[in-house]
CSV table of C-alpha atoms in Angstrom, one decimal:
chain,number,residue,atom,x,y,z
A,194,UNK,CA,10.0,20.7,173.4
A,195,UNK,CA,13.7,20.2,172.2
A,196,UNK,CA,16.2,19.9,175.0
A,197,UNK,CA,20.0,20.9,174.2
A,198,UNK,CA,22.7,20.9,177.0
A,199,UNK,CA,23.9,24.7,178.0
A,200,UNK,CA,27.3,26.0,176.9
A,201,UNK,CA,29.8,27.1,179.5
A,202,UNK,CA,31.8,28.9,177.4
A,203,UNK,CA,31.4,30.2,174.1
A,204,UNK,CA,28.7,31.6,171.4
A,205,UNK,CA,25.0,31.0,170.7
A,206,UNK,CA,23.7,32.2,167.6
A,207,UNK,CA,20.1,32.4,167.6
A,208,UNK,CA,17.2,33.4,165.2
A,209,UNK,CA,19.4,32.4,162.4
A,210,UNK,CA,17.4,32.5,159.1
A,211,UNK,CA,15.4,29.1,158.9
A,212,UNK,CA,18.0,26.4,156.5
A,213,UNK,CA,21.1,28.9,157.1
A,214,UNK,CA,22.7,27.7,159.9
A,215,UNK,CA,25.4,25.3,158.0
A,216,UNK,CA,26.3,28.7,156.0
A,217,UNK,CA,26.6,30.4,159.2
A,218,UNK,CA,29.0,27.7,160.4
A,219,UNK,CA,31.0,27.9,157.4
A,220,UNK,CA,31.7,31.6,157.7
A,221,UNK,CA,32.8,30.9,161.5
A,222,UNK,CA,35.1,28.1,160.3
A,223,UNK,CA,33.3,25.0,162.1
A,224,UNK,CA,32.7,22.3,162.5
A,225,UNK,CA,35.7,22.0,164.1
A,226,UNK,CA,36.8,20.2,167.1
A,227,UNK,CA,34.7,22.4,169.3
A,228,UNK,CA,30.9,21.4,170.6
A,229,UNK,CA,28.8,22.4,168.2
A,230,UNK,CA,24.9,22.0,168.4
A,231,UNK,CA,23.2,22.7,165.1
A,232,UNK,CA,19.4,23.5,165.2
A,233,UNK,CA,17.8,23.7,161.6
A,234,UNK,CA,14.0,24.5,161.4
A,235,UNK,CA,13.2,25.3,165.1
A,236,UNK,CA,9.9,27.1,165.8
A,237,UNK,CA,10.1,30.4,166.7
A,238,UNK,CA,7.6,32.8,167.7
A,239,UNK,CA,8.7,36.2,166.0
A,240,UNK,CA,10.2,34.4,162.9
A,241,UNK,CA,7.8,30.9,162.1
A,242,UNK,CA,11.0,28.7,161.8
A,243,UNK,CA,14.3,29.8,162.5
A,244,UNK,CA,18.1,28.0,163.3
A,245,UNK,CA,20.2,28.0,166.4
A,246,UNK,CA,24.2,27.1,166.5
A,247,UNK,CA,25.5,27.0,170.0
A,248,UNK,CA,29.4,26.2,170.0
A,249,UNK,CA,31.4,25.7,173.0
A,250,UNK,CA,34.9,28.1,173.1
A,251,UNK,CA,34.3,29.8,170.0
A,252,UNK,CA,34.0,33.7,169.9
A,253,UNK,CA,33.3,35.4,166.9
A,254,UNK,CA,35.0,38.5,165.6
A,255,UNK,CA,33.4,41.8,164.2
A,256,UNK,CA,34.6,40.9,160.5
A,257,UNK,CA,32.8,37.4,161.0
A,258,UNK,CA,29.7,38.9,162.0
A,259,UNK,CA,29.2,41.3,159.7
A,260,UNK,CA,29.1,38.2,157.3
A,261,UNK,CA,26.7,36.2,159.1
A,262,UNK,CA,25.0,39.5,158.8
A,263,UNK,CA,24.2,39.0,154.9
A,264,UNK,CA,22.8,36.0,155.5
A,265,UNK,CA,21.2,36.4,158.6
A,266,UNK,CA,20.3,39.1,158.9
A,267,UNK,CA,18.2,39.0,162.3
A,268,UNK,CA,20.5,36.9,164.1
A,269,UNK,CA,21.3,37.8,167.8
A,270,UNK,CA,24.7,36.8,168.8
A,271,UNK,CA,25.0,35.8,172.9
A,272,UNK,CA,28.7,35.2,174.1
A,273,UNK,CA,28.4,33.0,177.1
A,274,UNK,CA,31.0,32.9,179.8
A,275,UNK,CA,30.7,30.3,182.7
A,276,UNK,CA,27.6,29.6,182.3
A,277,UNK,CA,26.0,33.0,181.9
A,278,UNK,CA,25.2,35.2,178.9
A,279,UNK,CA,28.3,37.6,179.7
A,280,UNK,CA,27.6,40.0,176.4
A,281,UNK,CA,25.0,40.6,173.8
A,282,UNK,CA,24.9,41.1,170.3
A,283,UNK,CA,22.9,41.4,167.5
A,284,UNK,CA,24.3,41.1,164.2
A,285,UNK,CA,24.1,44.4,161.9
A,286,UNK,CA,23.8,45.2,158.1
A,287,UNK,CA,27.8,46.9,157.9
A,288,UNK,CA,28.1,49.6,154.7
A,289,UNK,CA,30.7,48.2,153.4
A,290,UNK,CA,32.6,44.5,153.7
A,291,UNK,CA,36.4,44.7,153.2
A,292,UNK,CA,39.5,42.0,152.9
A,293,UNK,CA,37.0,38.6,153.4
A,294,UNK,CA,34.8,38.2,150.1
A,295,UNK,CA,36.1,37.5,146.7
A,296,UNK,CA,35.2,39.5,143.6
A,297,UNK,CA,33.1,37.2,141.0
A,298,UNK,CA,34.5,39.4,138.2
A,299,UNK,CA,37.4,37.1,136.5
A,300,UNK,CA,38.9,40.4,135.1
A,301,UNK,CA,38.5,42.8,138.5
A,302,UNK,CA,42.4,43.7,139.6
A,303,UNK,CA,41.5,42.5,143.0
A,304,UNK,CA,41.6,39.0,141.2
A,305,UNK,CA,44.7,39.7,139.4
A,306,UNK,CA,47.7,38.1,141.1
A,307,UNK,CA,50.2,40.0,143.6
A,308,UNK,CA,48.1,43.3,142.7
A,309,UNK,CA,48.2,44.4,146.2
A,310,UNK,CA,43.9,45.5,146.6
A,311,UNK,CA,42.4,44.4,149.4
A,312,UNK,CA,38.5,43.9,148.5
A,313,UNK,CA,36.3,46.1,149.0
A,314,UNK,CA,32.4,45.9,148.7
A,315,UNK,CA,29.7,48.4,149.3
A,316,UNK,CA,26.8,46.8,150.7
A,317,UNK,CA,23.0,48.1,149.5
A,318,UNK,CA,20.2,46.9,150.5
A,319,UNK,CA,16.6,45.8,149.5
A,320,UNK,CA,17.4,43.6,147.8
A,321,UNK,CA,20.8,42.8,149.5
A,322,UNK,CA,23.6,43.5,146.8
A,323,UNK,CA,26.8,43.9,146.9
A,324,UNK,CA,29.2,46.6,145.1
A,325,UNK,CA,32.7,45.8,144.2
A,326,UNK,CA,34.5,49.1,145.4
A,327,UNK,CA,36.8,48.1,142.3
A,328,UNK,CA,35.3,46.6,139.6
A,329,UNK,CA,31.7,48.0,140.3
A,330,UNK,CA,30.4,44.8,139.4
A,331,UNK,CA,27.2,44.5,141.2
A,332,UNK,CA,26.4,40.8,143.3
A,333,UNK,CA,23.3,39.6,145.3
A,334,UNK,CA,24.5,39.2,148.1
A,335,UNK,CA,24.8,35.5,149.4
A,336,UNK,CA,26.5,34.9,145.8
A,337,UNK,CA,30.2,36.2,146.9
A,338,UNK,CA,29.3,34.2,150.1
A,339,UNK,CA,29.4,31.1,148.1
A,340,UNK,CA,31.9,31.5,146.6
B,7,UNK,CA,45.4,65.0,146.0
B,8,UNK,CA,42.8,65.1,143.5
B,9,UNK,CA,42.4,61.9,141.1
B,10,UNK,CA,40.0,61.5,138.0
B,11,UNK,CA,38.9,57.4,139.0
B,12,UNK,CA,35.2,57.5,137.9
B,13,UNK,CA,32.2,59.9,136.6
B,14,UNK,CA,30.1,59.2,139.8
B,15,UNK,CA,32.5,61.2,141.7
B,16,UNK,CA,32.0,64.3,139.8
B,17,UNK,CA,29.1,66.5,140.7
B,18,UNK,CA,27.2,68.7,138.5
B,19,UNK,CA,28.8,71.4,139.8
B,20,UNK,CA,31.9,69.9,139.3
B,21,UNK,CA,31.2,69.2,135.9
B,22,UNK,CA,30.0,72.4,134.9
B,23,UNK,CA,32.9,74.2,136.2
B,24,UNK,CA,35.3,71.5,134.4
B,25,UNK,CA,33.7,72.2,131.4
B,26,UNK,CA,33.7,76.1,132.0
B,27,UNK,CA,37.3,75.5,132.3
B,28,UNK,CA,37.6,73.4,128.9
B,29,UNK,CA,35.6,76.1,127.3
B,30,UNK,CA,38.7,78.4,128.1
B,31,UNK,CA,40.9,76.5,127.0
B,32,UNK,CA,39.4,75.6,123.8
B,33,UNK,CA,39.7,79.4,123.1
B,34,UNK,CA,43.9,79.0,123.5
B,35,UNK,CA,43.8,75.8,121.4
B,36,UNK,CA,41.8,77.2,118.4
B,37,UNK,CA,44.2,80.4,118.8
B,38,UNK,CA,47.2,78.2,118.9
B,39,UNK,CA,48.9,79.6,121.9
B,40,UNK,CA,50.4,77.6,124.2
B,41,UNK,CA,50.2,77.8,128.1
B,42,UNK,CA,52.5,78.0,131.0
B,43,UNK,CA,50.3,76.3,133.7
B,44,UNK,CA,52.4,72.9,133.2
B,45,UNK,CA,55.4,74.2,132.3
B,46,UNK,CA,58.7,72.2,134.1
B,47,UNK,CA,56.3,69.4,134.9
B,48,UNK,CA,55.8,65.8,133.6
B,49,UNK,CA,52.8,63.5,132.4
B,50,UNK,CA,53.5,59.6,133.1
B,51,UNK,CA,51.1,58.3,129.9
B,52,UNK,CA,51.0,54.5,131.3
B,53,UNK,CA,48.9,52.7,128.6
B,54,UNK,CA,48.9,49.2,129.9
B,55,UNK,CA,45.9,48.8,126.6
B,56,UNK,CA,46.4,49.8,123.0
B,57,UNK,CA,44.8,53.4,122.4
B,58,UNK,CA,45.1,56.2,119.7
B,59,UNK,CA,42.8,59.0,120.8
B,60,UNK,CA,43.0,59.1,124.1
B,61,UNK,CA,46.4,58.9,124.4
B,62,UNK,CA,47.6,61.4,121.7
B,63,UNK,CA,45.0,63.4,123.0
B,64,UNK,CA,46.2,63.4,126.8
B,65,UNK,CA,49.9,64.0,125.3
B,66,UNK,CA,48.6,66.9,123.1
B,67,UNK,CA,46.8,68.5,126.0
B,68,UNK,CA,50.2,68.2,128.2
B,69,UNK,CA,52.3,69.9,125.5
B,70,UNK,CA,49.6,72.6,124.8
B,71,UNK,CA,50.2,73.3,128.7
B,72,UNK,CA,54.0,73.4,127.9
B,73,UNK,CA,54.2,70.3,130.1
B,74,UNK,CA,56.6,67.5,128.5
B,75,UNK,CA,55.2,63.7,128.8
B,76,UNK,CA,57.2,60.1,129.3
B,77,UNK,CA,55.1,56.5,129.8
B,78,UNK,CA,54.9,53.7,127.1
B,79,UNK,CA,52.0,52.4,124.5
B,80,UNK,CA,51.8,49.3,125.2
B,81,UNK,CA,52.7,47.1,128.2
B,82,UNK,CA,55.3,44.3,126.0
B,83,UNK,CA,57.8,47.3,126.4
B,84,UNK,CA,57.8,47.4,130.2
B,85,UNK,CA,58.4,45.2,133.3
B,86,UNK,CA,55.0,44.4,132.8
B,87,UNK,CA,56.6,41.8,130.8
B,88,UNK,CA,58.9,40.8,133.3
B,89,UNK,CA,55.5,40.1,135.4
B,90,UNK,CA,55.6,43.3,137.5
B,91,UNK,CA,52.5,44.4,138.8
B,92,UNK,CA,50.9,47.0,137.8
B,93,UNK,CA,50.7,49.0,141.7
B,94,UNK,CA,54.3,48.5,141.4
B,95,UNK,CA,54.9,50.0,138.0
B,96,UNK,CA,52.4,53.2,138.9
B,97,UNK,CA,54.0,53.4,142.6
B,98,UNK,CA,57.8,53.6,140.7
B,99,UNK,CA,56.8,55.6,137.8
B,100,UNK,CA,54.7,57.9,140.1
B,101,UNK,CA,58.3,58.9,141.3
B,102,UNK,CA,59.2,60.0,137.9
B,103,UNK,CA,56.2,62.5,136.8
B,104,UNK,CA,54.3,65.1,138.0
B,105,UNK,CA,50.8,63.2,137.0
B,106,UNK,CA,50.0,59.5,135.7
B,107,UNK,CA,47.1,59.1,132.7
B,108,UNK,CA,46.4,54.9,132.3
B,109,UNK,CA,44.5,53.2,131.2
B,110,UNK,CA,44.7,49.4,131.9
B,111,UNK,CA,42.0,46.2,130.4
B,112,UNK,CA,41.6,45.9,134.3
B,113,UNK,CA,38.1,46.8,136.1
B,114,UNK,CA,39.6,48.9,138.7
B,115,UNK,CA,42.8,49.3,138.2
B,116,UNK,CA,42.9,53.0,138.5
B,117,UNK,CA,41.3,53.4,142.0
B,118,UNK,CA,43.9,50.6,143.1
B,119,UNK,CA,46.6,53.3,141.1
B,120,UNK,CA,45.4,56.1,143.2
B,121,UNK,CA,45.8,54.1,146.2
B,122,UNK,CA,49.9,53.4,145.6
B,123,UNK,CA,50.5,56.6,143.4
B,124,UNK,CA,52.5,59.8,144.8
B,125,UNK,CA,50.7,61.8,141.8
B,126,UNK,CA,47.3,62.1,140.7
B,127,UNK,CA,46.0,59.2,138.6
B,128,UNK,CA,43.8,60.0,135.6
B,129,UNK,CA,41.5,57.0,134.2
B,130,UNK,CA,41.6,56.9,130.8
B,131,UNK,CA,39.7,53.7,130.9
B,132,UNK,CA,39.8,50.4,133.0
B,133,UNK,CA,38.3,47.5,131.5
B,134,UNK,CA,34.9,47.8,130.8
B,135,UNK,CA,34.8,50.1,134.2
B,136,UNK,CA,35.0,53.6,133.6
B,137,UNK,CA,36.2,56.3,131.0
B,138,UNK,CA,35.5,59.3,132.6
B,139,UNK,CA,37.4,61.7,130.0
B,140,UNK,CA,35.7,60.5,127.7
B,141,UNK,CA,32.0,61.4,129.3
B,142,UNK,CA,33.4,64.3,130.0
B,143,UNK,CA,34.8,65.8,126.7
B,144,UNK,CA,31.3,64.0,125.5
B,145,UNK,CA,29.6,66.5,127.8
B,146,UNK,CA,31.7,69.4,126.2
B,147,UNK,CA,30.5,68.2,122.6
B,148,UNK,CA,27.2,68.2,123.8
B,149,UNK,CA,26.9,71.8,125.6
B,150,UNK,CA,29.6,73.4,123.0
B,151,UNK,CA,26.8,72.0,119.8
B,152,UNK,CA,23.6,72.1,121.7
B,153,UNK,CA,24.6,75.2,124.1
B,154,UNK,CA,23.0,73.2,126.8
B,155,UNK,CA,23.5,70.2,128.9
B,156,UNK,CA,19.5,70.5,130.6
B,157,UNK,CA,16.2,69.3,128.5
B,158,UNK,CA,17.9,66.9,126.2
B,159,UNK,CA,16.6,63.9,124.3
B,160,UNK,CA,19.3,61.9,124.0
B,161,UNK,CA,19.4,58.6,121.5
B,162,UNK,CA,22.1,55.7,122.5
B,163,UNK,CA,22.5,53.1,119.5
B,164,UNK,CA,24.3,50.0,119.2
B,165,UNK,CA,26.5,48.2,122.0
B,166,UNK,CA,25.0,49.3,125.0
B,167,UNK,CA,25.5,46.1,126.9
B,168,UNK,CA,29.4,46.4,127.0
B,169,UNK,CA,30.2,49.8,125.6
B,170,UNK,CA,31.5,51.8,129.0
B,171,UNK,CA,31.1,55.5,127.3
B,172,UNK,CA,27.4,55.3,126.9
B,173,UNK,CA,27.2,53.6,130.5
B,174,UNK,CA,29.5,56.9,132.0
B,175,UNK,CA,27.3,59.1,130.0
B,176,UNK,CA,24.3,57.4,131.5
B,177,UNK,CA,25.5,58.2,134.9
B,178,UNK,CA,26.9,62.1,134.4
B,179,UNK,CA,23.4,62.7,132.9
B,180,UNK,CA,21.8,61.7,136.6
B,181,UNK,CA,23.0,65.5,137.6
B,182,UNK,CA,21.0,67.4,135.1
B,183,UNK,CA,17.3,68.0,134.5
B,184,UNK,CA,14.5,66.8,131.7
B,185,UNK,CA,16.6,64.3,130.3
B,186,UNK,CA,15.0,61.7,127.7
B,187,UNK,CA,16.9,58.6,126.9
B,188,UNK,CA,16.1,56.0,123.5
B,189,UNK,CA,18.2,53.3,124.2
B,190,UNK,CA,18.2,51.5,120.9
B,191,UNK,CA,20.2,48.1,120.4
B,192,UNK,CA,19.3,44.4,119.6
B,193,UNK,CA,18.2,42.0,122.8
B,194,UNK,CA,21.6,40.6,122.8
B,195,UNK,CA,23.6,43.9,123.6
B,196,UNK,CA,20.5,45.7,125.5
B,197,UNK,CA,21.3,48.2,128.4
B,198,UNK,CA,21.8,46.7,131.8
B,199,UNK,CA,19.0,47.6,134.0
B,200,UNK,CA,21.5,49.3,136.3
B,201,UNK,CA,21.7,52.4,133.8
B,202,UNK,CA,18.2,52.5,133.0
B,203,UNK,CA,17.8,56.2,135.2
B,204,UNK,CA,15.3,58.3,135.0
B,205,UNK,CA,13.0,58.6,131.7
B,206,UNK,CA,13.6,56.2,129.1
B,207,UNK,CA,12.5,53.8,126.2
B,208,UNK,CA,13.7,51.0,124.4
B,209,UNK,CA,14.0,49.7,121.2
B,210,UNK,CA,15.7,47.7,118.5
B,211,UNK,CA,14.6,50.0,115.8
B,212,UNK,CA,16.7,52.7,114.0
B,213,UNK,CA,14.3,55.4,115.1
B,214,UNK,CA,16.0,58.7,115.3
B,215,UNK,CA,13.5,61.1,114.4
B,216,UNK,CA,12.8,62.7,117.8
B,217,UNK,CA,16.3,62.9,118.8
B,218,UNK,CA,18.9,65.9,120.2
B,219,UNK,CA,21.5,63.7,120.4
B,220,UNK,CA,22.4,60.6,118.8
B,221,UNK,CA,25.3,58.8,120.4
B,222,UNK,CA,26.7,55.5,117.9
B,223,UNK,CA,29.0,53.2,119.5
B,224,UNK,CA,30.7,49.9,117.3
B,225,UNK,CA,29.9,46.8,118.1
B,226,UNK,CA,32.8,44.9,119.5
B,227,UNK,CA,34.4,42.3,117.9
B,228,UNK,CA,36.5,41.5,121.2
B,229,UNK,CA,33.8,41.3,123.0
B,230,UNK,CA,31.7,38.4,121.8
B,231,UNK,CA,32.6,34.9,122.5
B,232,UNK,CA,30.6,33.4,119.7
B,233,UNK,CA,31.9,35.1,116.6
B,234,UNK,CA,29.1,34.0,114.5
B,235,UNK,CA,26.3,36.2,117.2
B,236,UNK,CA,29.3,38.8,116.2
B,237,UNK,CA,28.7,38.7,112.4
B,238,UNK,CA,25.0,38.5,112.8
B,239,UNK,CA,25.1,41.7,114.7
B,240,UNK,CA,28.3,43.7,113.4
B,241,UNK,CA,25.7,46.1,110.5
B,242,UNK,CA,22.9,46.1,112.7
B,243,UNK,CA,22.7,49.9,113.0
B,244,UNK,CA,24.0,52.0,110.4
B,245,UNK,CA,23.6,55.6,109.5
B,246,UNK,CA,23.8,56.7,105.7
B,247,UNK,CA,22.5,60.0,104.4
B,248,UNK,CA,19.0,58.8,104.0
B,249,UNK,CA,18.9,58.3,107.8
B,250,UNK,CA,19.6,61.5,108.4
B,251,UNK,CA,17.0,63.0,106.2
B,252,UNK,CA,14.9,61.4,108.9
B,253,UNK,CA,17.4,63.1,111.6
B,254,UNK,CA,15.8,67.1,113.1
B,255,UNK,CA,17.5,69.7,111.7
B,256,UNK,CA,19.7,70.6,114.7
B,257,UNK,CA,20.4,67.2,116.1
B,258,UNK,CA,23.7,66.4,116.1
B,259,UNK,CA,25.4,62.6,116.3
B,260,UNK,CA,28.7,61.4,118.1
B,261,UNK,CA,30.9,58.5,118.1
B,262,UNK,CA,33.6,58.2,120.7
B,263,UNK,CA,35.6,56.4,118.1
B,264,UNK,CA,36.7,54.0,115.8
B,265,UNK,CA,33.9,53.3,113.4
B,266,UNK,CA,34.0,50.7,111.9
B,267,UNK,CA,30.2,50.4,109.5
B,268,UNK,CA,28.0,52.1,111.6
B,269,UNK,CA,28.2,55.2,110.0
B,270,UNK,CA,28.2,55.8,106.2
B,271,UNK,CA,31.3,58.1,105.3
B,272,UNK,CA,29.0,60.6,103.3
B,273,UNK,CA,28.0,61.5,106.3
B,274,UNK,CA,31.0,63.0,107.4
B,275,UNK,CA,30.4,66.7,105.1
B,276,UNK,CA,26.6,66.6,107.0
B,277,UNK,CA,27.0,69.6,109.8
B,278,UNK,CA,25.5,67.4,112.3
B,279,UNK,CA,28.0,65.0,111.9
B,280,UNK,CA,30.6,66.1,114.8
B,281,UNK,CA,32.5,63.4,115.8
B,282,UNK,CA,35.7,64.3,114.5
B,283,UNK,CA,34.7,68.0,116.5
B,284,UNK,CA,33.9,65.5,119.7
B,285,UNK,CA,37.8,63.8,118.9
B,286,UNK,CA,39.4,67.8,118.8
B,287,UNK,CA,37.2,68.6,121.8
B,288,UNK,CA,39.0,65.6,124.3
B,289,UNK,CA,42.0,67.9,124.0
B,290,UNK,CA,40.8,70.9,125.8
B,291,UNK,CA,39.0,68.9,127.6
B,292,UNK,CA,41.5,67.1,128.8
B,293,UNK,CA,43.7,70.4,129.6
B,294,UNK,CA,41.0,71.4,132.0
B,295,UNK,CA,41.6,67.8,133.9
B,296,UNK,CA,45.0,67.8,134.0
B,297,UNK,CA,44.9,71.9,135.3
B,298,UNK,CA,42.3,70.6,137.6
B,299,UNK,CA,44.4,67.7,139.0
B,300,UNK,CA,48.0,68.8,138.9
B,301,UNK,CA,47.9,72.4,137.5
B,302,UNK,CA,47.3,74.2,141.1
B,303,UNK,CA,43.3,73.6,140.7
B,304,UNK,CA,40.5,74.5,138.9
């Protein structure tokens, strides 16, 4: 049994695809000077092995989750407020991802300085790809996440 | 406000009644009349990439609708030079006209057009994107020589890893029935698997036998970073009048244009040789867009 202290205040991200919980704290922005408790290969009983992130005073906007969302895609999002799960989430496939990923394709006019395009990527799924709304280039979908 | 950005937002309807309409005017360009529906209005051609057909084409379907047209031929000419973007020179020049044809090397760079313009924005190619025109007065070649656009076998040679007509063409063909596709090329330039719709086969052989429709396309110097794979590749495919012996009697083969080896010049005098017909087609083809988009619809 693994013991982690409760947050007062703040997010816990849990049945986080097993090994993607750094990736999921990357899109967020940690580690920063927050708590953060990282939980990488925890068993789970729907999933076999999953990963947690609890951080203390960080909240996580729509645009930030619909990231997480590509990469995990079962991840349930609890925002805890003193003490107490206040609100929850669970993270959801969005059609389309706009103004946070950046197009792969050297020549796309998104990538073309000053052009004033915001990017724009239709998501599809099985497998998970991504469309550029632009180019049309397609990308699987944690590749632009690396990026 | 109607734009022209890519062939997967026409539908067959669409398409059929665009082509109707091109049919129409094909009628007034072979009469030589001229008409009115443009008349006091102005064409912004804004070729950001060199081009001969499309261009000339688009500015002899605006004066053929009495329309009068203003743009440059290339980009050294403009504030493009002075590092202007190009949102800025469409959103300026948009001002100026009554409709904008471009066509820029840039993936994309019409929809983001149609996003600053005040006019319609016609793709005439963006990158190795889109040329919708182009499929489309490729449709009209095809119905106007085969009288149909349903129940065709259709054989795609040469560059089909790069070349963006045969990848539009893929695409319009998704809206009509019994299509058959040979998509013939070497490994190096094969189809990507994304256009691979409906039925299909693939080879690397010349085999044109069975064929409606046989669609060439050059293989492109600029687009090989190894010059030597380009050299090993550049005669791969070449049609001579002892191919088309081997050709059906009624089959007919394009080229959207400039050869360069791929087909034998004796072929031109064969009746199923109708490129140059597919070149004189993009202009009432390309009336029909511009009625559609800025002539008070279609």
């Amino acid at each position: 049994m693994m013991m982690v202290k409760h947050i007062e205040n703040g997010t816990v991200i849990d049945h986080i695809n097993a090994g993607k919980a750094l990736e999921v704290l990357k899109i967020i922005g940690g580690p920063n000077s927050s708590i953060t408790v990282i939980a990488i290969n925890v068993l789970s009983t729907k999933h076999g092995r999953k990963d947690i992130l609890k951080m203390e005073d960080v909240y996580i906007d729509k645009k930030k989750l619909d990231l997480i969302s590509l990469i995990a895609p079962n991840a349930t999002v609890d925002v805890i407020k003193n003490g107490k799960v206040a609100e929850k989430r669970q993270v959801k496939l969005p059609k389309e991802v706009s103004g946070v990923l950046k197009c792969l394709n050297p020549k796309c006019i998104t990538n073309k300085p000053r052009e004033p395009a915001v990017t724009k990527f239709i998501v599809k799924q099985n497998p998970l790809r991504l469309i550029c709304a632009y180019c049309n280039k397609e990308f699987e979908g944690e590749s632009l996440l690396k990026a | 406000m109607k734009h022209v950005i890519s062939i997967e937002d026409f539908s067959r309807k669409d398409l059929d009644s665009l082509l109707a309409e091109a049919d129409k005017m094909l009628s007034f360009v072979k009469k030589g009349k001229q008409l009115d529906i443009m008349k006091g209005k102005i064409m912004g051609a804004l070729f950001f990439e060199a081009s001969t057909r499309t261009r000339l084409s688009f500015e002899s379907a605006m004066h053929r609708l009495s329309g009068s047209v203003i743009g440059f031929a290339e980009p050294a000419s403009t504030s493009l030079a002075k590092s202007e973007t190009i949102a800025d020179t469409v959103k300026t020049i948009s001002q100026y006209c009554d409709v904008i044809a471009m066509r820029s090397p840039f993936p994309g760079a019409a929809k983001l057009a149609s996003e600053v313009s005040r006019v319609p924005i016609i793709n005439g190619g963006d990158g190795s994107r889109e040329h919708p025109t182009q499929t489309m007065l490729d449709m009209f070649t095809i119905k106007k020589e085969k009288g149909r656009l349903d129940d065709l076998h259709i054989a795609l040679v040469g560059d089909l890893k790069y070349g963006r007509t045969v990848h539009s063409l893929c695409k319009a063909f998704q809206n009509y029935k019994k299509i058959r596709f040979t998509f013939i090329s070497p490994k190096e330039l094969a189809i990507p698997n994304e256009y691979k719709i409906g039925e299909y086969r693939e080879t690397n052989k010349l085999e044109l036998e069975d064929a409606d429709v046989v669609y060439m396309t050059r293989i492109q110097k600029e687009r090989f970073p190894d010059q030597t794979e380009y050299e090993k590749l550049k005669n791969i495919y070449r049609i001579t009048p002892e191919t088309m012996k081997t050709m059906k009697k009624d089959a007919i083969i394009m080229h959207p244009l400039p050869r360069v080896g791929e087909i034998d010049w004796h072929c031109d005098s064969d009746p199923r040789a109708v490129y140059f017909k597919q070149a004189f087609y993009g202009v009432p083809t390309r009336m029909a867009i511009i009625k559609m988009v800025a002539g008070g619809g279609n």
